[in-house]
Structure formats: structure tokens, C-alpha cells
Amino acid sequence: MYQLRTPVLVINFKNYANLQGKGSLELAKSAQHAAKLTNSNIVVAPPTPCLYFVSKSVDIPILAQHADAEKGEASTGKFPIFSLRANGAVGTILNHSERRLDMQTLSNSIQQLRELGLLSLVCTQDNLSAKEVAKFHPDAIAIEPPELIGTGRAVSKVSPAIVEEGVKSVKSVDPSIKVLCGAGITSADDVRAAVLLGAEGVLVASAVAKAESPREKIIELARSMLNY
Ligand code: G3P
């Protein structure tokens, strides 16, 4: 069973054009370098086609950005949960605002991941939905208000109550679930604010993908999670 170590910086590569193929590999290597340099927990979520070769080149944990609760092997164009491990992933993000799932599918997916000893990191839009999802007992929940994603306006600064309440609500249902936040996280200060609100980590995409030096940006964000 893979256990998520916190505080954690999760970098979602999404489908940024510069993070496909070789670009995915380079960013994952930068993340690995930053993890070693800062002695911090960094997890990366490359695009699905890059998972296997990235996993063969770095030793930091790899998550998929989505996987399907599809049990049949004779399925076409799906990325089944049962194929995650063979493709180098320790688990998957589920229900990202760019890939929402209905509650039944989400619950089935979390259950399948648990049975296979794989990590479930479920995104939710706010503290209320986080509490609902907590009832399915995923390993981790990330609170990400969709309207802040990609804006550079950090959830931890713009909507601190959603993070603070989210942590309390989730822990009231199941204290073992790790609670992260994301959306607009750009600077060390944004990460620090998140940690001070009780978040056990952050999800970041555009700040790293579009940084002049992604490696330096990852080091900056990773360092700021520590010592609280
Ligand atoms: O999965 C992380 C994400 O949705 C946050 O995106 O660009 O606001 O860091 P971004």
C-alpha cells in the first residue's frame, strides 16, 4: 500500500505542450532534484502517455492525472485503474475540475484503488464537497476552487476559509485523510499560507509549467512547505 508522505508538493503537468514527451521527463528530473536538495516530498503527475518512461527515469512517486474505473481488458481508449502500477504510477488524481466524475464512479474508483493498494487523490471544488467525498475515504483530498485555477490568485490567500474549513470538515469525517489545496498557488508565500491554514500539501500546475526556470520554482515551493 503506497502511503502519501506529507507535507507534499504535487505537480500536475496537465497537458502543457512543453511538458509532453521529453519535456515531461525533464520536469520530473527537476522535481527529483528539488526533492533531494530540499529533503521534501514531491509527487509528479505527467500526462498519461508519459507515465511509464518517466517512472523508469526518476525515483519520486508518480501519479496519473486520471484513471478509469474500467475493469474489462477488452476496452479501447480507456486508462483503467488496474493498469496504473504496470505503467509506473503509485495511484491517481481523480475528479479534477477538468475531469469531473459522478459520485458513483468516484466511489467505485476509490474502492478499486484501495483494493489494489494504490493512492487516491481526489479533487473537490470546496469545503462542502470535500466533506461529501471524505465519506468515500480516499487517501487524500485536494480542495481546488475551479474559478482560481490557472489565475495566479492563490486559494490560500483569496479563499482561506475554504481551506481552513475544508481541513476541519474532512478530518471530522476521517482524520486519516490528507488534505491538500490547490488553484493559483504561485509563490513560496502562497504555499506557506496554505500550510498555516492546516493544508498538508499543495497541488500546483501553471506556476511550474510556465516558470522561466521550472527547477528553481519547484525548489522555491518545496522549501516553503518545510519547518511549520
Ligand atoms: O491540479 C492543479 C491545478 O488544477 C492547479 O492549477 O495552474 O492554478 O496551479 P494551477
PDB file of C-alpha atoms and ligand atoms in Angstrom:
ATOM      1  CA  MET A   1       0.000   0.000   0.000  1.00  0.00           C
ATOM      2  CA  TYR A   2       1.517   3.312  -1.002  1.00  0.00           C
ATOM      3  CA  GLN A   3       1.433   5.895   1.831  1.00  0.00           C
ATOM      4  CA  LEU A   4       1.499   9.573   0.925  1.00  0.00           C
ATOM      5  CA  ARG A   5       4.170  11.403   2.903  1.00  0.00           C
ATOM      6  CA  THR A   6       3.381  14.966   3.876  1.00  0.00           C
ATOM      7  CA  PRO A   7       3.845  17.879   3.613  1.00  0.00           C
ATOM      8  CA  VAL A   8       3.752  17.224  -0.098  1.00  0.00           C
ATOM      9  CA  LEU A   9       4.083  19.257  -3.249  1.00  0.00           C
ATOM     10  CA  VAL A  10       2.089  17.672  -6.077  1.00  0.00           C
ATOM     11  CA  ILE A  11       2.933  18.948  -9.537  1.00  0.00           C
ATOM     12  CA  ASN A  12       0.209  18.352 -12.125  1.00  0.00           C
ATOM     13  CA  PHE A  13       1.752  18.591 -15.607  1.00  0.00           C
ATOM     14  CA  LYS A  14      -1.768  18.711 -17.150  1.00  0.00           C
ATOM     15  CA  ASN A  15      -1.339  18.778 -20.939  1.00  0.00           C
ATOM     16  CA  TYR A  16       1.007  21.726 -21.187  1.00  0.00           C
ATOM     17  CA  ALA A  17       2.683  21.477 -24.579  1.00  0.00           C
ATOM     18  CA  ASN A  18       6.155  21.991 -23.101  1.00  0.00           C
ATOM     19  CA  LEU A  19       5.575  19.070 -20.706  1.00  0.00           C
ATOM     20  CA  GLN A  20       4.920  16.345 -23.278  1.00  0.00           C
ATOM     21  CA  GLY A  21       7.423  13.590 -24.038  1.00  0.00           C
ATOM     22  CA  LYS A  22      10.953  14.775 -23.282  1.00  0.00           C
ATOM     23  CA  GLY A  23       9.546  17.850 -21.524  1.00  0.00           C
ATOM     24  CA  SER A  24       7.790  15.565 -19.016  1.00  0.00           C
ATOM     25  CA  LEU A  25      10.992  13.726 -18.343  1.00  0.00           C
ATOM     26  CA  GLU A  26      12.978  16.929 -17.823  1.00  0.00           C
ATOM     27  CA  LEU A  27      10.429  18.357 -15.408  1.00  0.00           C
ATOM     28  CA  ALA A  28      10.223  15.110 -13.452  1.00  0.00           C
ATOM     29  CA  LYS A  29      14.028  15.128 -13.155  1.00  0.00           C
ATOM     30  CA  SER A  30      13.907  18.717 -11.911  1.00  0.00           C
ATOM     31  CA  ALA A  31      11.312  17.679  -9.348  1.00  0.00           C
ATOM     32  CA  GLN A  32      13.502  14.813  -8.228  1.00  0.00           C
ATOM     33  CA  HIS A  33      16.486  17.140  -7.935  1.00  0.00           C
ATOM     34  CA  ALA A  34      14.403  19.595  -5.857  1.00  0.00           C
ATOM     35  CA  ALA A  35      13.094  16.804  -3.619  1.00  0.00           C
ATOM     36  CA  LYS A  36      16.637  15.652  -2.836  1.00  0.00           C
ATOM     37  CA  LEU A  37      18.047  19.154  -2.425  1.00  0.00           C
ATOM     38  CA  THR A  38      15.314  20.319  -0.059  1.00  0.00           C
ATOM     39  CA  ASN A  39      14.638  16.930   1.526  1.00  0.00           C
ATOM     40  CA  SER A  40      10.937  17.317   0.776  1.00  0.00           C
ATOM     41  CA  ASN A  41       8.121  15.181  -0.608  1.00  0.00           C
ATOM     42  CA  ILE A  42       7.366  15.891  -4.235  1.00  0.00           C
ATOM     43  CA  VAL A  43       4.950  13.893  -6.374  1.00  0.00           C
ATOM     44  CA  VAL A  44       4.510  14.426 -10.107  1.00  0.00           C
ATOM     45  CA  ALA A  45       1.532  13.773 -12.374  1.00  0.00           C
ATOM     46  CA  PRO A  46       2.726  13.683 -16.002  1.00  0.00           C
ATOM     47  CA  PRO A  47       0.391  13.187 -18.976  1.00  0.00           C
ATOM     48  CA  THR A  48      -0.796   9.577 -19.265  1.00  0.00           C
ATOM     49  CA  PRO A  49       1.388   8.592 -22.272  1.00  0.00           C
ATOM     50  CA  CYS A  50       4.499   9.728 -20.367  1.00  0.00           C
ATOM     51  CA  LEU A  51       3.882   7.802 -17.135  1.00  0.00           C
ATOM     52  CA  TYR A  52       5.899   4.670 -17.827  1.00  0.00           C
ATOM     53  CA  PHE A  53       9.064   6.202 -19.212  1.00  0.00           C
ATOM     54  CA  VAL A  54       9.075   8.961 -16.580  1.00  0.00           C
ATOM     55  CA  SER A  55       8.676   6.347 -13.840  1.00  0.00           C
ATOM     56  CA  LYS A  56      11.690   4.460 -15.203  1.00  0.00           C
ATOM     57  CA  SER A  57      13.875   7.571 -15.017  1.00  0.00           C
ATOM     58  CA  VAL A  58      13.081   9.044 -11.584  1.00  0.00           C
ATOM     59  CA  ASP A  59      12.501   7.616  -8.133  1.00  0.00           C
ATOM     60  CA  ILE A  60       9.953  10.128  -6.846  1.00  0.00           C
ATOM     61  CA  PRO A  61       6.299   8.974  -6.750  1.00  0.00           C
ATOM     62  CA  ILE A  62       4.277   9.292  -9.952  1.00  0.00           C
ATOM     63  CA  LEU A  63       0.518   9.787 -10.106  1.00  0.00           C
ATOM     64  CA  ALA A  64      -1.758   9.604 -13.112  1.00  0.00           C
ATOM     65  CA  GLN A  65      -3.943  12.636 -13.750  1.00  0.00           C
ATOM     66  CA  HIS A  66      -6.998  10.397 -14.121  1.00  0.00           C
ATOM     67  CA  ALA A  67      -7.778   6.697 -14.433  1.00  0.00           C
ATOM     68  CA  ASP A  68     -10.965   4.866 -15.371  1.00  0.00           C
ATOM     69  CA  ALA A  69     -12.985   2.511 -13.196  1.00  0.00           C
ATOM     70  CA  GLU A  70     -12.948   0.154 -16.146  1.00  0.00           C
ATOM     71  CA  LYS A  71     -12.473  -3.489 -15.299  1.00  0.00           C
ATOM     72  CA  GLY A  72     -12.518  -5.028 -18.762  1.00  0.00           C
ATOM     73  CA  GLU A  73      -9.278  -5.715 -20.565  1.00  0.00           C
ATOM     74  CA  ALA A  74     -11.092  -5.597 -23.884  1.00  0.00           C
ATOM     75  CA  SER A  75     -11.644  -1.850 -23.590  1.00  0.00           C
ATOM     76  CA  THR A  76     -10.386   0.695 -26.066  1.00  0.00           C
ATOM     77  CA  GLY A  77      -9.222   4.221 -25.349  1.00  0.00           C
ATOM     78  CA  LYS A  78      -9.566   3.914 -21.571  1.00  0.00           C
ATOM     79  CA  PHE A  79      -6.861   4.059 -18.927  1.00  0.00           C
ATOM     80  CA  PRO A  80      -8.025   1.501 -16.360  1.00  0.00           C
ATOM     81  CA  ILE A  81      -7.129   1.745 -12.691  1.00  0.00           C
ATOM     82  CA  PHE A  82      -5.786  -1.822 -12.824  1.00  0.00           C
ATOM     83  CA  SER A  83      -3.124  -0.668 -15.324  1.00  0.00           C
ATOM     84  CA  LEU A  84      -1.680   2.091 -13.119  1.00  0.00           C
ATOM     85  CA  ARG A  85       1.041   0.073 -11.412  1.00  0.00           C
ATOM     86  CA  ALA A  86       2.265  -1.543 -14.640  1.00  0.00           C
ATOM     87  CA  ASN A  87       2.547   1.962 -16.065  1.00  0.00           C
ATOM     88  CA  GLY A  88       4.701   3.169 -13.182  1.00  0.00           C
ATOM     89  CA  ALA A  89       2.108   5.106 -11.150  1.00  0.00           C
ATOM     90  CA  VAL A  90       1.533   4.729  -7.400  1.00  0.00           C
ATOM     91  CA  GLY A  91      -2.039   5.961  -7.806  1.00  0.00           C
ATOM     92  CA  THR A  92      -4.063   8.647  -9.489  1.00  0.00           C
ATOM     93  CA  ILE A  93      -5.692  12.016  -9.180  1.00  0.00           C
ATOM     94  CA  LEU A  94      -9.453  11.688  -9.547  1.00  0.00           C
ATOM     95  CA  ASN A  95     -12.271  14.183 -10.134  1.00  0.00           C
ATOM     96  CA  HIS A  96     -10.062  17.090 -11.156  1.00  0.00           C
ATOM     97  CA  SER A  97     -12.239  20.038 -12.169  1.00  0.00           C
ATOM     98  CA  GLU A  98     -11.011  19.438 -15.713  1.00  0.00           C
ATOM     99  CA  ARG A  99     -12.121  15.777 -15.448  1.00  0.00           C
ATOM    100  CA  ARG A 100     -15.114  15.585 -13.088  1.00  0.00           C
ATOM    101  CA  LEU A 101     -16.728  12.244 -12.195  1.00  0.00           C
ATOM    102  CA  ASP A 102     -20.202  11.425 -10.943  1.00  0.00           C
ATOM    103  CA  MET A 103     -20.285  10.362  -7.282  1.00  0.00           C
ATOM    104  CA  GLN A 104     -20.965   6.693  -8.066  1.00  0.00           C
ATOM    105  CA  THR A 105     -17.997   6.443 -10.419  1.00  0.00           C
ATOM    106  CA  LEU A 106     -15.835   8.306  -7.926  1.00  0.00           C
ATOM    107  CA  SER A 107     -16.798   5.956  -5.114  1.00  0.00           C
ATOM    108  CA  ASN A 108     -16.131   2.874  -7.321  1.00  0.00           C
ATOM    109  CA  SER A 109     -12.786   4.269  -8.403  1.00  0.00           C
ATOM    110  CA  ILE A 110     -11.635   4.947  -4.829  1.00  0.00           C
ATOM    111  CA  GLN A 111     -12.700   1.432  -3.844  1.00  0.00           C
ATOM    112  CA  GLN A 112     -10.780  -0.152  -6.731  1.00  0.00           C
ATOM    113  CA  LEU A 113      -7.663   1.857  -5.903  1.00  0.00           C
ATOM    114  CA  ARG A 114      -7.855   0.777  -2.263  1.00  0.00           C
ATOM    115  CA  GLU A 115      -8.212  -2.891  -3.231  1.00  0.00           C
ATOM    116  CA  LEU A 116      -5.096  -2.597  -5.383  1.00  0.00           C
ATOM    117  CA  GLY A 117      -3.063  -0.733  -2.744  1.00  0.00           C
ATOM    118  CA  LEU A 118      -2.928   2.386  -4.939  1.00  0.00           C
ATOM    119  CA  LEU A 119      -3.246   6.005  -3.851  1.00  0.00           C
ATOM    120  CA  SER A 120      -6.401   8.055  -4.430  1.00  0.00           C
ATOM    121  CA  LEU A 121      -6.055  11.851  -4.503  1.00  0.00           C
ATOM    122  CA  VAL A 122      -9.498  13.325  -5.089  1.00  0.00           C
ATOM    123  CA  CYS A 123     -10.033  16.935  -6.116  1.00  0.00           C
ATOM    124  CA  THR A 124     -13.074  18.836  -4.853  1.00  0.00           C
ATOM    125  CA  GLN A 125     -14.247  22.356  -5.531  1.00  0.00           C
ATOM    126  CA  ASP A 126     -14.791  23.499  -1.930  1.00  0.00           C
ATOM    127  CA  ASN A 127     -15.065  22.502   1.725  1.00  0.00           C
ATOM    128  CA  LEU A 128     -18.631  21.182   1.389  1.00  0.00           C
ATOM    129  CA  SER A 129     -17.873  18.818  -1.464  1.00  0.00           C
ATOM    130  CA  ALA A 130     -14.670  17.814   0.349  1.00  0.00           C
ATOM    131  CA  LYS A 131     -16.779  16.620   3.279  1.00  0.00           C
ATOM    132  CA  GLU A 132     -19.018  14.590   0.958  1.00  0.00           C
ATOM    133  CA  VAL A 133     -16.045  12.954  -0.728  1.00  0.00           C
ATOM    134  CA  ALA A 134     -14.430  12.200   2.654  1.00  0.00           C
ATOM    135  CA  LYS A 135     -17.236   9.665   3.215  1.00  0.00           C
ATOM    136  CA  PHE A 136     -15.615   7.517   0.483  1.00  0.00           C
ATOM    137  CA  HIS A 137     -12.348   7.518   2.485  1.00  0.00           C
ATOM    138  CA  PRO A 138      -9.806   8.352  -0.228  1.00  0.00           C
ATOM    139  CA  ASP A 139      -6.172   8.697   0.860  1.00  0.00           C
ATOM    140  CA  ALA A 140      -6.125  12.415   0.116  1.00  0.00           C
ATOM    141  CA  ILE A 141      -8.449  15.238  -0.871  1.00  0.00           C
ATOM    142  CA  ALA A 142      -7.345  18.415  -2.636  1.00  0.00           C
ATOM    143  CA  ILE A 143      -9.585  21.459  -2.353  1.00  0.00           C
ATOM    144  CA  GLU A 144      -9.360  23.413  -5.607  1.00  0.00           C
ATOM    145  CA  PRO A 145     -11.911  26.153  -6.377  1.00  0.00           C
ATOM    146  CA  PRO A 146     -12.147  25.956 -10.199  1.00  0.00           C
ATOM    147  CA  GLU A 147     -12.504  29.711 -10.630  1.00  0.00           C
ATOM    148  CA  LEU A 148      -8.979  30.230  -9.225  1.00  0.00           C
ATOM    149  CA  ILE A 149      -7.223  27.533 -11.256  1.00  0.00           C
ATOM    150  CA  GLY A 150      -4.571  28.964 -13.543  1.00  0.00           C
ATOM    151  CA  THR A 151      -5.197  32.541 -12.385  1.00  0.00           C
ATOM    152  CA  GLY A 152      -2.156  33.051 -10.164  1.00  0.00           C
ATOM    153  CA  ARG A 153      -4.601  34.083  -7.412  1.00  0.00           C
ATOM    154  CA  ALA A 154      -3.853  31.564  -4.671  1.00  0.00           C
ATOM    155  CA  VAL A 155      -6.683  29.764  -2.908  1.00  0.00           C
ATOM    156  CA  SER A 156      -4.716  30.044   0.324  1.00  0.00           C
ATOM    157  CA  LYS A 157      -4.791  33.849   0.065  1.00  0.00           C
ATOM    158  CA  VAL A 158      -8.057  34.553  -1.771  1.00  0.00           C
ATOM    159  CA  SER A 159     -10.253  31.923  -0.076  1.00  0.00           C
ATOM    160  CA  PRO A 160      -8.511  30.931   3.163  1.00  0.00           C
ATOM    161  CA  ALA A 161     -11.794  29.958   4.841  1.00  0.00           C
ATOM    162  CA  ILE A 162     -12.447  27.263   2.227  1.00  0.00           C
ATOM    163  CA  VAL A 163      -9.095  25.671   3.030  1.00  0.00           C
ATOM    164  CA  GLU A 164      -9.395  26.006   6.796  1.00  0.00           C
ATOM    165  CA  GLU A 165     -12.991  24.741   6.870  1.00  0.00           C
ATOM    166  CA  GLY A 166     -12.135  22.028   4.371  1.00  0.00           C
ATOM    167  CA  VAL A 167      -9.397  20.638   6.580  1.00  0.00           C
ATOM    168  CA  LYS A 168     -11.739  20.602   9.600  1.00  0.00           C
ATOM    169  CA  SER A 169     -14.658  19.045   7.696  1.00  0.00           C
ATOM    170  CA  VAL A 170     -12.597  16.273   6.160  1.00  0.00           C
ATOM    171  CA  LYS A 171     -10.828  15.458   9.424  1.00  0.00           C
ATOM    172  CA  SER A 172     -14.200  15.346  11.226  1.00  0.00           C
ATOM    173  CA  VAL A 173     -15.220  12.509   8.892  1.00  0.00           C
ATOM    174  CA  ASP A 174     -11.867  10.688   8.727  1.00  0.00           C
ATOM    175  CA  PRO A 175      -8.745  12.110  10.393  1.00  0.00           C
ATOM    176  CA  SER A 176      -6.504   9.821   8.339  1.00  0.00           C
ATOM    177  CA  ILE A 177      -7.345  11.559   5.043  1.00  0.00           C
ATOM    178  CA  LYS A 178      -4.629  14.008   3.994  1.00  0.00           C
ATOM    179  CA  VAL A 179      -5.995  17.400   2.985  1.00  0.00           C
ATOM    180  CA  LEU A 180      -4.238  19.466   0.328  1.00  0.00           C
ATOM    181  CA  CYS A 181      -5.256  22.583  -1.538  1.00  0.00           C
ATOM    182  CA  GLY A 182      -4.556  23.978  -4.965  1.00  0.00           C
ATOM    183  CA  ALA A 183      -5.523  26.640  -7.506  1.00  0.00           C
ATOM    184  CA  GLY A 184      -3.479  29.720  -8.224  1.00  0.00           C
ATOM    185  CA  ILE A 185      -0.572  28.676  -5.994  1.00  0.00           C
ATOM    186  CA  THR A 186       2.396  30.565  -7.389  1.00  0.00           C
ATOM    187  CA  SER A 187       4.845  31.626  -4.711  1.00  0.00           C
ATOM    188  CA  ALA A 188       6.560  30.434  -1.560  1.00  0.00           C
ATOM    189  CA  ASP A 189       4.267  32.719   0.362  1.00  0.00           C
ATOM    190  CA  ASP A 190       1.151  31.051  -1.124  1.00  0.00           C
ATOM    191  CA  VAL A 191       2.444  27.650  -0.020  1.00  0.00           C
ATOM    192  CA  ARG A 192       3.293  28.927   3.452  1.00  0.00           C
ATOM    193  CA  ALA A 193      -0.217  30.365   3.794  1.00  0.00           C
ATOM    194  CA  ALA A 194      -1.708  27.001   2.795  1.00  0.00           C
ATOM    195  CA  VAL A 195       0.351  25.105   5.356  1.00  0.00           C
ATOM    196  CA  LEU A 196      -0.544  27.603   8.081  1.00  0.00           C
ATOM    197  CA  LEU A 197      -4.230  27.034   7.292  1.00  0.00           C
ATOM    198  CA  GLY A 198      -3.738  23.336   8.013  1.00  0.00           C
ATOM    199  CA  ALA A 199      -3.196  22.017   4.491  1.00  0.00           C
ATOM    200  CA  GLU A 200      -0.806  19.067   4.359  1.00  0.00           C
ATOM    201  CA  GLY A 201       0.399  19.993   0.915  1.00  0.00           C
ATOM    202  CA  VAL A 202      -0.432  21.796  -2.302  1.00  0.00           C
ATOM    203  CA  LEU A 203      -1.203  20.995  -5.928  1.00  0.00           C
ATOM    204  CA  VAL A 204       0.461  23.222  -8.485  1.00  0.00           C
ATOM    205  CA  ALA A 205       0.430  23.348 -12.281  1.00  0.00           C
ATOM    206  CA  SER A 206       0.800  26.627 -14.182  1.00  0.00           C
ATOM    207  CA  ALA A 207       3.300  28.284 -11.826  1.00  0.00           C
ATOM    208  CA  VAL A 208       5.743  25.469 -12.572  1.00  0.00           C
ATOM    209  CA  ALA A 209       4.781  24.788 -16.197  1.00  0.00           C
ATOM    210  CA  LYS A 210       5.168  28.440 -17.171  1.00  0.00           C
ATOM    211  CA  ALA A 211       8.103  29.357 -14.948  1.00  0.00           C
ATOM    212  CA  GLU A 212      11.226  30.778 -16.545  1.00  0.00           C
ATOM    213  CA  SER A 213      13.131  28.168 -14.540  1.00  0.00           C
ATOM    214  CA  PRO A 214      10.768  25.344 -13.509  1.00  0.00           C
ATOM    215  CA  ARG A 215      13.573  23.808 -11.456  1.00  0.00           C
ATOM    216  CA  GLU A 216      14.053  26.969  -9.380  1.00  0.00           C
ATOM    217  CA  LYS A 217      10.293  27.387  -8.980  1.00  0.00           C
ATOM    218  CA  ILE A 218       9.939  23.840  -7.651  1.00  0.00           C
ATOM    219  CA  ILE A 219      12.803  24.402  -5.200  1.00  0.00           C
ATOM    220  CA  GLU A 220      11.179  27.650  -4.013  1.00  0.00           C
ATOM    221  CA  LEU A 221       7.783  25.995  -3.467  1.00  0.00           C
ATOM    222  CA  ALA A 222       9.207  22.849  -1.871  1.00  0.00           C
ATOM    223  CA  ARG A 223      11.374  24.778   0.583  1.00  0.00           C
ATOM    224  CA  SER A 224       8.430  26.851   1.740  1.00  0.00           C
ATOM    225  CA  MET A 225       6.476  23.763   2.865  1.00  0.00           C
ATOM    226  CA  LEU A 226       9.035  22.876   5.490  1.00  0.00           C
ATOM    227  CA  ASN A 227       9.542  23.886   9.107  1.00  0.00           C
ATOM    228  CA  TYR A 228       5.980  24.529  10.300  1.00  0.00           C
TER     229      TYR A 228
HETATM  230  O1  G3P B   1      -4.196  20.303 -10.365  1.00  0.00           O
HETATM  231  C1  G3P B   1      -3.664  21.523 -10.019  1.00  0.00           C
HETATM  232  C2  G3P B   1      -4.365  22.640 -10.618  1.00  0.00           C
HETATM  233  O2  G3P B   1      -5.636  22.493 -11.061  1.00  0.00           O
HETATM  234  C3  G3P B   1      -3.994  23.974 -10.148  1.00  0.00           C
HETATM  235  O3  G3P B   1      -3.650  24.659 -11.298  1.00  0.00           O
HETATM  236  O4  G3P B   1      -2.432  26.266 -12.610  1.00  0.00           O
HETATM  237  O5  G3P B   1      -3.765  27.021 -10.655  1.00  0.00           O
HETATM  238  O6  G3P B   1      -1.666  25.737 -10.292  1.00  0.00           O
HETATM  239  P1  G3P B   1      -2.831  25.997 -11.194  1.00  0.00           P
END
